[in-house]
Short mmCIF file of C-alpha atoms in Angstrom, two decimals:
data_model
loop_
_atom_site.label_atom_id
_atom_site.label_comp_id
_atom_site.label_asym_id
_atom_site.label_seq_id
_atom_site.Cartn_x
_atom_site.Cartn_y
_atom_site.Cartn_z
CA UNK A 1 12.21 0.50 18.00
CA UNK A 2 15.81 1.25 18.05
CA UNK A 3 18.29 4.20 18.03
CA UNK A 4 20.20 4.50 15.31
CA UNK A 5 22.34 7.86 14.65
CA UNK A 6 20.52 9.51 17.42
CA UNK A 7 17.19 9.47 15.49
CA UNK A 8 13.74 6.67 16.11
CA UNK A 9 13.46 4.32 13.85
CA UNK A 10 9.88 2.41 13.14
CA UNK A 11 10.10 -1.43 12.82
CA UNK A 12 9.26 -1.34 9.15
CA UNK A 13 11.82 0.91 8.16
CA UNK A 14 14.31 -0.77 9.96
CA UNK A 15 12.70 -4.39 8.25
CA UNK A 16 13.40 -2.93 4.91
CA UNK A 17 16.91 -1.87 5.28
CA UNK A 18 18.11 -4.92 7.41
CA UNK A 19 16.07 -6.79 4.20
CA UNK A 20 18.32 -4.10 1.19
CA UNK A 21 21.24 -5.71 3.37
CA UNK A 22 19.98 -9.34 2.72
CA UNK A 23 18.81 -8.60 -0.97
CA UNK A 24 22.32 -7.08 -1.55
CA UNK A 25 24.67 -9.20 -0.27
CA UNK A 26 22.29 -12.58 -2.14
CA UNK A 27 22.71 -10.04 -5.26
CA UNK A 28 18.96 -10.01 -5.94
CA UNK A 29 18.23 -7.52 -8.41
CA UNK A 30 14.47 -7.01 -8.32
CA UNK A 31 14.59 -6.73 -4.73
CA UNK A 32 17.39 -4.43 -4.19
CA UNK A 33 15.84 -2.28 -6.74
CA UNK A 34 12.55 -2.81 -5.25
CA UNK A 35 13.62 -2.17 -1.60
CA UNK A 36 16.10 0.69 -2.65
CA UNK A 37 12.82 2.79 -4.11
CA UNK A 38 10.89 1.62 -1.16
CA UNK A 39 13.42 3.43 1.04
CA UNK A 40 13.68 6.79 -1.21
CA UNK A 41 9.77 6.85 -1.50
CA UNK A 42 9.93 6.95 2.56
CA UNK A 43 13.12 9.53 2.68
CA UNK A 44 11.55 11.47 0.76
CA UNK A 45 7.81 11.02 2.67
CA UNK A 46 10.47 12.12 5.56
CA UNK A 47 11.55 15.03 4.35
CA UNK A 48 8.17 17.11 2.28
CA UNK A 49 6.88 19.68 4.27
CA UNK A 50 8.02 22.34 6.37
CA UNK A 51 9.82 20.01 8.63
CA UNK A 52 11.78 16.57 8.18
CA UNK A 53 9.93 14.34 10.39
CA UNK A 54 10.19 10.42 10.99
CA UNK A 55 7.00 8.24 9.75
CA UNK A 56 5.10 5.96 12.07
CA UNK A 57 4.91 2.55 10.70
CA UNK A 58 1.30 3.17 9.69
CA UNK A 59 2.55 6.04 7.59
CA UNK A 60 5.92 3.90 6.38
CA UNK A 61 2.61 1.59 5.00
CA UNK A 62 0.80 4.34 3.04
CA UNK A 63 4.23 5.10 1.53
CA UNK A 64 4.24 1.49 0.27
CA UNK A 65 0.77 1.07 -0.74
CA UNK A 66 1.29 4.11 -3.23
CA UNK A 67 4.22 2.68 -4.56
CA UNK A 68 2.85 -0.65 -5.07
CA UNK A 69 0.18 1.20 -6.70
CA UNK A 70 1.83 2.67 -9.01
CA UNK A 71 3.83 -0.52 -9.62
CA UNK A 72 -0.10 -1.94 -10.67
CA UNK A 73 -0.79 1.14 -13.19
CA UNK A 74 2.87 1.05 -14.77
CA UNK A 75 2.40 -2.82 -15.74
CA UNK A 76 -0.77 -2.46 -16.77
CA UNK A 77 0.48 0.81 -18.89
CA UNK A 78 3.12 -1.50 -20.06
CA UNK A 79 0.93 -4.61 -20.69
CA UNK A 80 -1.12 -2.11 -22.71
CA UNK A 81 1.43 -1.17 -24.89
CA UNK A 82 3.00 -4.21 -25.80
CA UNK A 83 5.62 -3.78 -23.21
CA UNK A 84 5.44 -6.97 -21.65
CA UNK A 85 9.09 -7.34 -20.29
CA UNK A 86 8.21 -3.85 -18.34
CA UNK A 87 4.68 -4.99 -17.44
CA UNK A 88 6.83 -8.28 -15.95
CA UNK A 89 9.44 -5.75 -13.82
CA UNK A 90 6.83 -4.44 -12.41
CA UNK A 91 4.49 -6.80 -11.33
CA UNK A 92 7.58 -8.37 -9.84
CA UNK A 93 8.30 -4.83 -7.83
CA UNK A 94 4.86 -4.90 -6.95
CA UNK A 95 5.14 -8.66 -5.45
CA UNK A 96 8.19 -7.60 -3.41
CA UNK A 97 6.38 -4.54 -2.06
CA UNK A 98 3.23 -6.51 -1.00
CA UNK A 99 5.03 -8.43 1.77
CA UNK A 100 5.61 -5.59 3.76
CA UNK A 101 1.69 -4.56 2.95
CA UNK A 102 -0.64 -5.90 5.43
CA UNK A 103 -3.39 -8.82 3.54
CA UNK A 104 -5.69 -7.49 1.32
CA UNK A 105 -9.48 -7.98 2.35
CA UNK A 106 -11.15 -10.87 0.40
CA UNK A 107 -14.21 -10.62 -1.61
CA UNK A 108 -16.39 -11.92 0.94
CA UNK A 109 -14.69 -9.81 4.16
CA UNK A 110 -15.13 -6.65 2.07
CA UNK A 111 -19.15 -7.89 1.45
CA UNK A 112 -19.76 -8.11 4.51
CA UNK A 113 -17.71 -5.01 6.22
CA UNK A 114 -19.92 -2.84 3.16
CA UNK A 115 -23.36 -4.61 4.57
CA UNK A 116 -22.41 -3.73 7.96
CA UNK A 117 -21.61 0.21 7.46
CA UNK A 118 -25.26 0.46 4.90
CA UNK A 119 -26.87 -1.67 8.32
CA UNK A 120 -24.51 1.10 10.57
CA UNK A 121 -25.81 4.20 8.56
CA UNK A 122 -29.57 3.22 7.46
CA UNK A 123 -28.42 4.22 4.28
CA UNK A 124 -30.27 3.58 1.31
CA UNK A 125 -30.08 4.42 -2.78
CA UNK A 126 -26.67 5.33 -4.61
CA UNK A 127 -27.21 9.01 -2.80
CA UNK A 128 -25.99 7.45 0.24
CA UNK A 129 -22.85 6.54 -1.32
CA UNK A 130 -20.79 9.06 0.81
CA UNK A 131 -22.11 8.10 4.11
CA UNK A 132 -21.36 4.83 3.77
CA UNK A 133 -17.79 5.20 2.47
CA UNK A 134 -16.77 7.54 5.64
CA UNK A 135 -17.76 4.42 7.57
CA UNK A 136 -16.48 1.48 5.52
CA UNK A 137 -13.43 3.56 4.44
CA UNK A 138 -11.59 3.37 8.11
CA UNK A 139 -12.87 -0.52 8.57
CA UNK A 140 -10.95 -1.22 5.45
CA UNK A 141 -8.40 0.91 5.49
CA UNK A 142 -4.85 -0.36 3.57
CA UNK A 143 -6.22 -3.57 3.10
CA UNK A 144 -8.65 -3.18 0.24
CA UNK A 145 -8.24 -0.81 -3.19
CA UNK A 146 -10.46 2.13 -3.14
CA UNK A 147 -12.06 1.41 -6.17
CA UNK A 148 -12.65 -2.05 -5.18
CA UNK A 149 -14.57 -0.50 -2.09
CA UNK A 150 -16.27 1.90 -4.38
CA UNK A 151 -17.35 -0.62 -6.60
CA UNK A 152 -18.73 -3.04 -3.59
CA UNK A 153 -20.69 -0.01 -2.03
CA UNK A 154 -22.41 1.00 -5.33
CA UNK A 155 -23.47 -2.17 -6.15
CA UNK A 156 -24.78 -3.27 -2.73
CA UNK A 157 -26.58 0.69 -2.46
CA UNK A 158 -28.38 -0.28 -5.85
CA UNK A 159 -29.72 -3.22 -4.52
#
């Protein structure tokens, strides 16, 4: 970490505005833009509450994953609508934002973390649902979609 104006600053944060710097000065649009609400969405993380705090880089993460997020629901909004030069911006938000995301889980990872926490918990039958997620939830966490977790657990808990 470094000091900068007398204030910590996590690695991440300091990745994405040494990265604005590089964006900006190679006059990338999408990624200026893209790294510019990156860095409000974290400000502003900084500053809710009672007290202005500075965000771990775990936190700085959570930030991003809502923002790419909602970068997925406004394209697919767009696509929806016939919007496709909006649905396009912001997939291509959403691609920027992903490399600072850690890898998402793939099909067969997620599988087998789910079969582990049902083995973990004895859990059987869709009422089990909830005892398996508190276990599979922190094994996964940031690097698989809720839903997509949801989805796996139900369908392995129905057998």
């Amino acid at each position: 970490m470094s000091i900068r104006q007398g204030k910590m600053m996590t690695m991440l944060k300091e990745k994405l505005q040494t990265d604005l710097s590089v964006a900006m000065k190679a006059r990338d649009e999408v990624r200026t833009r893209t790294l510019r609400m990156a860095l409000t969405a974290v400000t502003n993380e900084e500053v809710s509450g009672k007290r202005a705090r500075e965000l771990s880089d775990d936190d700085v993460v959570k930030v991003l994953q809502r923002e790419a997020k909602k970068r997925r629901e406004a394209a697919e909004a767009f696509a929806g609508a016939g919007r496709t030069e909006q649905a396009e911006a912001e997939r291509a938000e959403g691609v920027v934002l992903d490399e600072y995301l850690p890898a998402q889980l793939d099909d067969e990872e997620l599988t087998r973390l789910v079969s582990e926490a049902i083995a973990e918990t004895g859990a059987e039958g869709p009422r089990a649902m909830g005892q398996v997620m508190k276990v599979v939830t922190p094994k996964v966490a940031g690097r698989a979609d809720g839903r997509r977790v949801s989805g796996e657990v139900k369908r392995q808990l129905a057998g």
